[in-house]
Tab-separated table of C-alpha atoms in Angstrom:
chain	number	residue	atom	x	y	z
T	1476	UNK	CA	154.711	149.443	153.205
T	1477	UNK	CA	155.089	145.608	152.651
T	1478	UNK	CA	157.029	144.093	149.822
T	1479	UNK	CA	154.620	141.144	149.759
T	1480	UNK	CA	152.167	141.268	146.917
T	1481	UNK	CA	149.192	140.617	149.231
T	1482	UNK	CA	146.514	142.047	146.742
T	1483	UNK	CA	147.601	139.362	144.153
T	1484	UNK	CA	147.419	136.793	146.932
T	1485	UNK	CA	143.986	137.801	147.986
T	1486	UNK	CA	142.826	137.706	144.258
T	1487	UNK	CA	144.232	134.170	143.979
T	1488	UNK	CA	142.189	133.250	147.145
T	1489	UNK	CA	139.091	134.786	145.462
T	1490	UNK	CA	139.603	132.566	142.426
T	1491	UNK	CA	140.153	129.407	144.604
T	1492	UNK	CA	137.028	130.329	146.538
T	1493	UNK	CA	134.922	130.880	143.310
T	1494	UNK	CA	134.204	134.518	144.217
T	1495	UNK	CA	132.100	135.881	141.401
T	1496	UNK	CA	131.139	139.391	142.720
T	1497	UNK	CA	133.241	142.023	144.401
T	1498	UNK	CA	131.606	145.232	145.623
T	1499	UNK	CA	133.687	148.224	146.749
T	1500	UNK	CA	133.884	151.896	147.392
T	1501	UNK	CA	137.090	153.174	145.653
T	1502	UNK	CA	139.995	153.035	148.067
T	1503	UNK	CA	143.711	153.463	147.772
T	1504	UNK	CA	144.420	150.522	150.067
T	1505	UNK	CA	142.454	148.121	147.886
T	1506	UNK	CA	143.341	149.789	144.547
T	1507	UNK	CA	145.540	146.930	143.167
T	1508	UNK	CA	143.030	144.244	144.218
T	1509	UNK	CA	140.254	146.270	142.690
T	1510	UNK	CA	142.224	146.403	139.381
T	1511	UNK	CA	142.722	142.679	139.353
T	1512	UNK	CA	139.065	141.996	139.952
T	1513	UNK	CA	138.088	144.619	137.384
T	1514	UNK	CA	140.156	142.898	134.737
T	1515	UNK	CA	138.762	139.484	135.392
T	1516	UNK	CA	135.774	138.650	133.128
T	1517	UNK	CA	134.651	135.980	135.642
T	1518	UNK	CA	134.205	138.440	138.458
T	1519	UNK	CA	131.510	141.053	138.390
T	1520	UNK	CA	133.187	144.013	140.035
T	1521	UNK	CA	130.775	146.861	141.196
T	1522	UNK	CA	131.908	150.324	142.276
T	1523	UNK	CA	129.383	151.559	144.936
T	1524	UNK	CA	128.454	154.990	146.065
T	1525	UNK	CA	128.275	153.836	149.703
T	1526	UNK	CA	129.216	150.663	151.505
T	1527	UNK	CA	125.843	149.527	152.774
T	1528	UNK	CA	124.795	149.022	149.063
T	1529	UNK	CA	127.429	146.231	148.945
T	1530	UNK	CA	125.898	144.500	151.860
T	1531	UNK	CA	122.515	144.236	150.008
T	1532	UNK	CA	124.251	143.423	146.712
T	1533	UNK	CA	126.055	140.458	148.169
T	1534	UNK	CA	122.987	139.133	149.837
T	1535	UNK	CA	121.374	139.132	146.406
T	1536	UNK	CA	124.411	137.496	144.909
T	1537	UNK	CA	124.264	134.707	147.513
T	1538	UNK	CA	120.616	134.133	146.872
T	1539	UNK	CA	121.354	133.991	143.178
T	1540	UNK	CA	123.990	131.366	143.842
T	1541	UNK	CA	127.155	133.452	143.682
T	1542	UNK	CA	129.786	134.105	146.205
T	1543	UNK	CA	130.934	137.756	146.835
T	1544	UNK	CA	133.216	139.931	148.921
T	1545	UNK	CA	132.868	143.599	150.137
T	1546	UNK	CA	136.051	145.688	150.004
T	1547	UNK	CA	135.959	148.795	152.226
T	1548	UNK	CA	137.866	151.056	154.398
T	1549	UNK	CA	137.465	151.174	158.156
T	1550	UNK	CA	135.614	154.557	157.906
T	1551	UNK	CA	132.959	152.869	155.848
T	1552	UNK	CA	132.097	150.227	158.385
T	1553	UNK	CA	129.880	152.762	160.177
T	1554	UNK	CA	127.891	153.142	157.060
T	1555	UNK	CA	127.050	149.353	157.069
T	1556	UNK	CA	125.828	148.866	160.604
T	1557	UNK	CA	122.123	149.010	160.031
T	1558	UNK	CA	122.300	146.835	156.897
T	1559	UNK	CA	124.217	144.018	158.705
T	1560	UNK	CA	121.011	143.153	160.345
T	1561	UNK	CA	119.897	141.671	156.934
T	1562	UNK	CA	122.717	139.113	156.938
T	1563	UNK	CA	122.447	138.534	160.750
T	1564	UNK	CA	118.748	137.636	160.590
T	1565	UNK	CA	118.856	135.657	157.401
T	1566	UNK	CA	122.159	133.887	157.956
T	1567	UNK	CA	123.459	134.993	154.589
T	1568	UNK	CA	127.255	134.992	154.584
T	1569	UNK	CA	129.021	138.257	154.236
T	1570	UNK	CA	132.806	138.601	153.903
T	1571	UNK	CA	134.357	142.093	154.331
T	1572	UNK	CA	137.926	143.000	153.774
T	1573	UNK	CA	138.686	146.162	155.561
T	1574	UNK	CA	141.744	148.365	155.112
T	1575	UNK	CA	142.244	150.263	158.248
T	1576	UNK	CA	142.697	153.919	158.762
T	1577	UNK	CA	143.129	156.074	161.932
T	1578	UNK	CA	145.963	153.798	163.192
T	1579	UNK	CA	149.759	153.902	162.724
T	1580	UNK	CA	150.966	157.033	161.130
T	1581	UNK	CA	147.425	158.465	160.359
T	1582	UNK	CA	147.581	162.114	159.235
T	1583	UNK	CA	143.805	162.736	158.994
T	1584	UNK	CA	142.141	163.216	162.391
T	1585	UNK	CA	138.648	162.405	160.967
T	1586	UNK	CA	139.836	158.746	160.301
T	1587	UNK	CA	140.887	158.244	163.971
T	1588	UNK	CA	137.423	157.684	165.647
T	1589	UNK	CA	136.228	154.961	163.404
T	1590	UNK	CA	139.604	153.385	163.119
T	1591	UNK	CA	139.788	153.086	166.888
T	1592	UNK	CA	136.308	151.432	167.086
T	1593	UNK	CA	136.067	149.404	163.886
T	1594	UNK	CA	136.809	146.063	165.372
T	1595	UNK	CA	134.467	146.556	168.411
T	1596	UNK	CA	131.630	147.937	166.212
T	1597	UNK	CA	131.753	144.939	163.932
T	1598	UNK	CA	131.863	142.382	166.811
T	1599	UNK	CA	128.986	144.104	168.477
T	1600	UNK	CA	127.167	143.818	165.137
T	1601	UNK	CA	127.577	140.018	165.101
T	1602	UNK	CA	130.548	139.951	162.737
T	1603	UNK	CA	133.386	137.545	163.359
T	1604	UNK	CA	136.560	139.641	163.048
T	1605	UNK	CA	139.949	138.308	161.900
T	1606	UNK	CA	142.991	140.689	161.936
T	1607	UNK	CA	146.002	140.220	159.678
T	1608	UNK	CA	148.997	141.382	161.632
T	1609	UNK	CA	151.539	140.937	158.871
T	1610	UNK	CA	151.495	141.046	155.075
T	1611	UNK	CA	152.236	137.313	154.795
T	1612	UNK	CA	149.142	136.517	157.004
T	1613	UNK	CA	146.633	138.321	154.885
T	1614	UNK	CA	145.932	135.764	152.238
T	1615	UNK	CA	145.544	132.815	154.628
T	1616	UNK	CA	143.492	134.923	156.900
T	1617	UNK	CA	141.291	135.959	154.012
T	1618	UNK	CA	140.796	132.221	153.042
T	1619	UNK	CA	140.021	131.184	156.661
T	1620	UNK	CA	137.568	134.011	157.049
T	1621	UNK	CA	135.765	133.367	153.685
T	1622	UNK	CA	135.544	129.588	154.369
T	1623	UNK	CA	134.109	130.168	157.834
T	1624	UNK	CA	131.527	132.668	156.538
T	1625	UNK	CA	130.478	130.546	153.470
T	1626	UNK	CA	130.278	127.394	155.369
T	1627	UNK	CA	128.433	128.706	158.458
T	1628	UNK	CA	126.246	131.388	156.968
T	1629	UNK	CA	127.837	134.093	159.092
T	1630	UNK	CA	129.296	137.507	158.660
T	1631	UNK	CA	133.107	137.778	158.927
T	1632	UNK	CA	135.667	140.495	158.295
T	1633	UNK	CA	139.419	140.613	157.839
T	1634	UNK	CA	140.972	143.861	159.013
T	1635	UNK	CA	144.193	144.795	157.319
T	1636	UNK	CA	146.254	147.098	159.552
T	1637	UNK	CA	147.366	150.520	158.337
T	1638	UNK	CA	150.997	149.661	159.107
T	1639	UNK	CA	150.734	146.994	156.344
T	1640	UNK	CA	148.960	149.166	153.670
T	1641	UNK	CA	151.045	152.236	154.375
T	1642	UNK	CA	150.011	155.799	155.296
T	1643	UNK	CA	149.207	158.767	153.141
T	1644	UNK	CA	151.076	161.923	153.494
T	1645	UNK	CA	149.830	165.094	151.750
T	1646	UNK	CA	152.588	167.256	153.289
T	1647	UNK	CA	155.234	166.158	150.861
């Protein structure tokens, strides 16, 4: 796991970008970033029951004049596919920050299928995909992704590799 405090760096980017809403399904990979957003009275942080709710919530946020970001795990990307047509057809920007599973050091075979196909599924759905290869690349990649989406009215995602976030091990 990286020594770089990338969740705090992403949070700082949210503040610079004037992000006012963060939607998420609870995820260990995003836990510190979620805590930072929850503690900020200027950010409406909403825990979802399923990821596609966040797609609709952030469309409403944009229509209401606020910027938002959806935090999710790669396994949740599949839940969003049908809802992505909303942003695709209306050109409402959508920024997703995706923690990857099913990659380096994965212990759970159920995570592998979606982890292997996340990038392609997003691209096939019209999402512009950015991948952060190193912890120090995450914050600038999030900033570039968000600016692209907000300025062009497109969907974009940053994939944060499992090697960066670390792996779980329930055998210890």
